[in-house]
Amino acid sequence: MEIHLTELSKRFNREWIFHDLNFTFSANTIYAIVGPNGSGKSTLIRIVSGQMPFTSGKIVYSNNGIEIPLDTIYKEIAIAAPYIELIEELTLEEIWKFHFKFKKGPLIKNIEEVTQILGLEKGKGKAIKNYSSGMKQRLKLGLAFFSDVKLLLLDEPTSNLDQNGMEMYLSLMKNWTLDRTILIGSNQAQEYQMSGEILDMRTFYKK
């Protein structure tokens, strides 16, 4: 999937977060979106995901040169981010079934294998509200990576993860990124070490 941004701008009240962003995210490429706190990394990811409106400009999504209608784009996007809420009354098995009522996939059918890959064996049968913050982040990553989508959005993907969690994330990046466009919002080099391109949000900051 390609994402074409034309003069894209976002303002909160009277403050511009970024202005006149012209950029094309090419298909099957991993991008790091970097910049200091407040530069608009998370804002851009939320806009691209469709969760947040932009102030002005245009976004066009396309696949093999064919524009994707905006009312169907959600089917092709999966996102993992600290601000994404989980339904905490559900168990892992229940949220897995619920999630894939709305997303294509899962790419792994066996929930036992999923649990092992994500390192969530201790969470089996438990309500998600009883998970630690790290376990919740592992689950968010699993829901995103194992969705059969062309666009994967990762905002601070290793937030709340320990060293084992970081290794799990890097394994997902190594094994589950083929034929996908991936945007990683981060200031941690280890999170985007596999990226091929970097978009520095400071370029589009308007004082």
CSV table of C-alpha atoms in Angstrom, one decimal:
chain,number,residue,atom,x,y,z
A,1,MET,CA,0.0,0.0,0.0
A,2,GLU,CA,1.1,3.6,-0.7
A,3,ILE,CA,0.0,6.6,1.3
A,4,HIS,CA,0.3,10.0,-0.4
A,5,LEU,CA,0.2,13.1,1.8
A,6,THR,CA,-0.3,16.4,0.1
A,7,GLU,CA,0.1,19.7,2.1
A,8,LEU,CA,-1.2,17.8,5.1
A,9,SER,CA,-1.5,20.0,8.2
A,10,LYS,CA,-2.8,19.6,11.7
A,11,ARG,CA,-3.6,22.3,14.3
A,12,PHE,CA,-4.8,22.1,17.8
A,13,ASN,CA,-6.6,25.3,18.7
A,14,ARG,CA,-4.1,27.9,17.5
A,15,GLU,CA,-1.0,25.8,17.6
A,16,TRP,CA,0.2,24.0,14.4
A,17,ILE,CA,1.6,20.6,15.1
A,18,PHE,CA,2.9,20.2,11.5
A,19,HIS,CA,2.2,22.1,8.4
A,20,ASP,CA,2.3,21.4,4.6
A,21,LEU,CA,3.6,17.9,4.9
A,22,ASN,CA,4.2,16.5,1.4
A,23,PHE,CA,5.4,12.9,1.5
A,24,THR,CA,4.7,9.5,-0.1
A,25,PHE,CA,5.0,6.3,1.9
A,26,SER,CA,5.9,3.7,-0.7
A,27,ALA,CA,4.6,0.2,-0.7
A,28,ASN,CA,6.4,-2.6,1.2
A,29,THR,CA,8.8,-0.2,3.0
A,30,ILE,CA,9.4,0.3,6.7
A,31,TYR,CA,9.5,3.9,7.8
A,32,ALA,CA,10.6,5.5,11.0
A,33,ILE,CA,8.7,8.6,12.0
A,34,VAL,CA,11.0,10.5,14.4
A,35,GLY,CA,11.2,13.8,16.2
A,36,PRO,CA,11.1,15.3,19.7
A,37,ASN,CA,8.1,15.1,22.0
A,38,GLY,CA,5.3,17.3,20.6
A,39,SER,CA,6.6,17.2,17.0
A,40,GLY,CA,3.6,15.2,15.8
A,41,LYS,CA,4.7,11.6,15.5
A,42,SER,CA,1.7,10.1,17.2
A,43,THR,CA,-0.6,12.7,15.7
A,44,LEU,CA,0.5,11.7,12.2
A,45,ILE,CA,0.0,8.0,12.9
A,46,ARG,CA,-3.5,8.6,14.3
A,47,ILE,CA,-4.4,10.7,11.2
A,48,VAL,CA,-3.1,8.0,8.8
A,49,SER,CA,-5.0,5.4,10.8
A,50,GLY,CA,-8.2,7.4,10.4
A,51,GLN,CA,-8.6,7.9,14.2
A,52,MET,CA,-8.0,11.7,14.1
A,53,PRO,CA,-9.1,14.3,11.5
A,54,PHE,CA,-6.5,16.6,9.9
A,55,THR,CA,-6.9,20.4,9.5
A,56,SER,CA,-6.1,20.7,5.9
A,57,GLY,CA,-4.5,18.9,3.0
A,58,LYS,CA,-5.2,15.5,1.5
A,59,ILE,CA,-4.4,11.8,2.1
A,60,VAL,CA,-4.7,9.2,-0.7
A,61,TYR,CA,-4.3,5.5,-0.1
A,62,SER,CA,-3.6,3.3,-3.1
A,63,ASN,CA,-2.7,-0.3,-3.8
A,64,ASN,CA,-0.9,-1.1,-7.1
A,65,GLY,CA,-1.8,2.3,-8.4
A,66,ILE,CA,-5.6,1.9,-7.6
A,67,GLU,CA,-7.0,4.3,-5.1
A,68,ILE,CA,-8.6,2.7,-2.0
A,69,PRO,CA,-12.0,4.2,-1.0
A,70,LEU,CA,-11.7,6.0,2.4
A,71,ASP,CA,-14.7,4.1,3.8
A,72,THR,CA,-13.0,0.8,3.3
A,73,ILE,CA,-9.4,1.7,4.3
A,74,TYR,CA,-9.9,0.5,7.9
A,75,LYS,CA,-9.9,-3.1,6.6
A,76,GLU,CA,-6.3,-2.7,5.4
A,77,ILE,CA,-4.9,-1.0,8.6
A,78,ALA,CA,-3.8,-2.4,11.9
A,79,ILE,CA,-2.3,-0.3,14.7
A,80,ALA,CA,-0.5,-0.9,18.0
A,81,ALA,CA,0.0,2.1,20.3
A,82,PRO,CA,-0.1,2.9,24.0
A,83,TYR,CA,-3.4,4.8,23.6
A,84,ILE,CA,-5.2,1.9,21.9
A,85,GLU,CA,-7.7,0.5,24.4
A,86,LEU,CA,-8.4,-3.2,25.0
A,87,ILE,CA,-11.7,-4.6,26.2
A,88,GLU,CA,-10.3,-5.6,29.6
A,89,GLU,CA,-13.3,-7.8,30.6
A,90,LEU,CA,-12.4,-10.3,27.8
A,91,THR,CA,-9.7,-13.0,27.9
A,92,LEU,CA,-7.0,-13.4,25.3
A,93,GLU,CA,-9.0,-16.0,23.4
A,94,GLU,CA,-12.2,-13.9,23.5
A,95,ILE,CA,-10.5,-10.6,22.3
A,96,TRP,CA,-8.7,-12.6,19.6
A,97,LYS,CA,-12.1,-13.8,18.2
A,98,PHE,CA,-13.6,-10.4,18.6
A,99,HIS,CA,-10.8,-8.5,16.9
A,100,PHE,CA,-10.9,-10.8,13.8
A,101,LYS,CA,-14.6,-10.2,13.3
A,102,PHE,CA,-13.4,-6.8,11.9
A,103,LYS,CA,-9.9,-7.5,10.5
A,104,LYS,CA,-8.8,-10.0,8.0
A,105,GLY,CA,-6.9,-12.9,9.4
A,106,PRO,CA,-5.5,-14.1,11.8
A,107,LEU,CA,-2.3,-15.1,10.0
A,108,ILE,CA,-1.9,-17.7,12.7
A,109,LYS,CA,-5.0,-19.8,13.4
A,110,ASN,CA,-3.7,-21.7,16.4
A,111,ILE,CA,-4.3,-19.7,19.5
A,112,GLU,CA,-1.8,-21.9,21.4
A,113,GLU,CA,0.9,-20.9,18.9
A,114,VAL,CA,0.0,-17.2,19.2
A,115,THR,CA,0.2,-17.4,23.0
A,116,GLN,CA,3.6,-18.9,22.8
A,117,ILE,CA,5.0,-16.4,20.3
A,118,LEU,CA,3.7,-13.5,22.3
A,119,GLY,CA,4.9,-14.9,25.6
A,120,LEU,CA,1.5,-14.8,27.2
A,121,GLU,CA,1.2,-18.3,28.6
A,122,LYS,CA,0.6,-16.9,32.1
A,123,GLY,CA,-2.3,-14.9,30.7
A,124,LYS,CA,-4.3,-17.8,29.4
A,125,GLY,CA,-7.9,-17.8,30.7
A,126,LYS,CA,-7.4,-14.5,32.6
A,127,ALA,CA,-9.3,-11.3,32.0
A,128,ILE,CA,-7.1,-8.7,30.3
A,129,LYS,CA,-7.7,-6.3,33.2
A,130,ASN,CA,-5.5,-8.6,35.2
A,131,TYR,CA,-2.6,-8.4,32.7
A,132,SER,CA,0.5,-6.3,33.5
A,133,SER,CA,1.2,-3.3,31.2
A,134,GLY,CA,3.8,-5.3,29.4
A,135,MET,CA,1.5,-8.2,28.8
A,136,LYS,CA,-1.1,-5.8,27.4
A,137,GLN,CA,1.5,-4.3,25.0
A,138,ARG,CA,2.5,-7.8,23.8
A,139,LEU,CA,-1.2,-8.5,23.1
A,140,LYS,CA,-1.6,-5.2,21.2
A,141,LEU,CA,1.4,-6.1,19.0
A,142,GLY,CA,0.0,-9.6,18.3
A,143,LEU,CA,-3.4,-8.3,17.3
A,144,ALA,CA,-1.7,-5.9,14.9
A,145,PHE,CA,1.0,-8.1,13.4
A,146,PHE,CA,-1.2,-11.1,12.9
A,147,SER,CA,-3.9,-9.1,11.1
A,148,ASP,CA,-3.8,-9.7,7.3
A,149,VAL,CA,-3.4,-6.1,6.4
A,150,LYS,CA,-1.2,-4.1,4.0
A,151,LEU,CA,-0.5,-1.2,6.4
A,152,LEU,CA,0.9,-1.6,9.9
A,153,LEU,CA,1.1,1.4,12.2
A,154,LEU,CA,3.3,1.1,15.3
A,155,ASP,CA,3.5,3.9,17.8
A,156,GLU,CA,6.1,3.5,20.5
A,157,PRO,CA,5.9,-0.3,20.0
A,158,THR,CA,8.1,-1.4,22.9
A,159,SER,CA,6.4,0.8,25.5
A,160,ASN,CA,6.2,-1.1,28.8
A,161,LEU,CA,8.2,-4.1,27.4
A,162,ASP,CA,11.1,-5.7,29.2
A,163,GLN,CA,14.2,-7.1,27.4
A,164,ASN,CA,12.3,-10.4,26.6
A,165,GLY,CA,9.5,-8.3,25.2
A,166,MET,CA,11.9,-6.3,23.1
A,167,GLU,CA,13.3,-9.5,21.7
A,168,MET,CA,9.7,-10.7,20.9
A,169,TYR,CA,9.0,-7.4,19.1
A,170,LEU,CA,12.2,-7.7,17.0
A,171,SER,CA,11.3,-11.3,16.1
A,172,LEU,CA,7.8,-10.1,14.9
A,173,MET,CA,9.6,-7.4,12.8
A,174,LYS,CA,11.9,-9.9,11.3
A,175,ASN,CA,9.3,-12.6,10.5
A,176,TRP,CA,6.0,-10.7,9.9
A,177,THR,CA,6.7,-7.6,7.8
A,178,LEU,CA,6.9,-9.0,4.3
A,179,ASP,CA,4.8,-7.2,1.7
A,180,ARG,CA,3.6,-4.6,4.1
A,181,THR,CA,4.0,-0.8,4.5
A,182,ILE,CA,5.0,-0.1,8.1
A,183,LEU,CA,5.1,3.2,9.9
A,184,ILE,CA,6.9,3.3,13.3
A,185,GLY,CA,6.6,6.4,15.5
A,186,SER,CA,9.6,6.4,17.8
A,187,ASN,CA,12.6,8.1,19.3
A,188,GLN,CA,14.2,4.8,20.3
A,189,ALA,CA,16.6,3.6,17.6
A,190,GLN,CA,16.2,0.0,18.7
A,191,GLU,CA,12.5,0.1,17.8
A,192,TYR,CA,13.1,1.1,14.1
A,193,GLN,CA,16.5,-0.4,13.4
A,194,MET,CA,15.0,-2.4,10.6
A,195,SER,CA,13.5,0.7,8.9
A,196,GLY,CA,14.7,1.7,5.4
A,197,GLU,CA,13.5,5.3,5.5
A,198,ILE,CA,13.2,8.0,8.1
A,199,LEU,CA,10.7,10.9,8.2
A,200,ASP,CA,11.8,13.6,10.6
A,201,MET,CA,8.8,15.6,11.8
A,202,ARG,CA,10.9,18.6,12.7
A,203,THR,CA,11.0,19.4,9.0
A,204,PHE,CA,7.3,20.2,9.0
A,205,TYR,CA,7.0,22.1,12.3
A,206,LYS,CA,5.6,25.6,11.9
A,207,LYS,CA,6.3,28.2,14.6
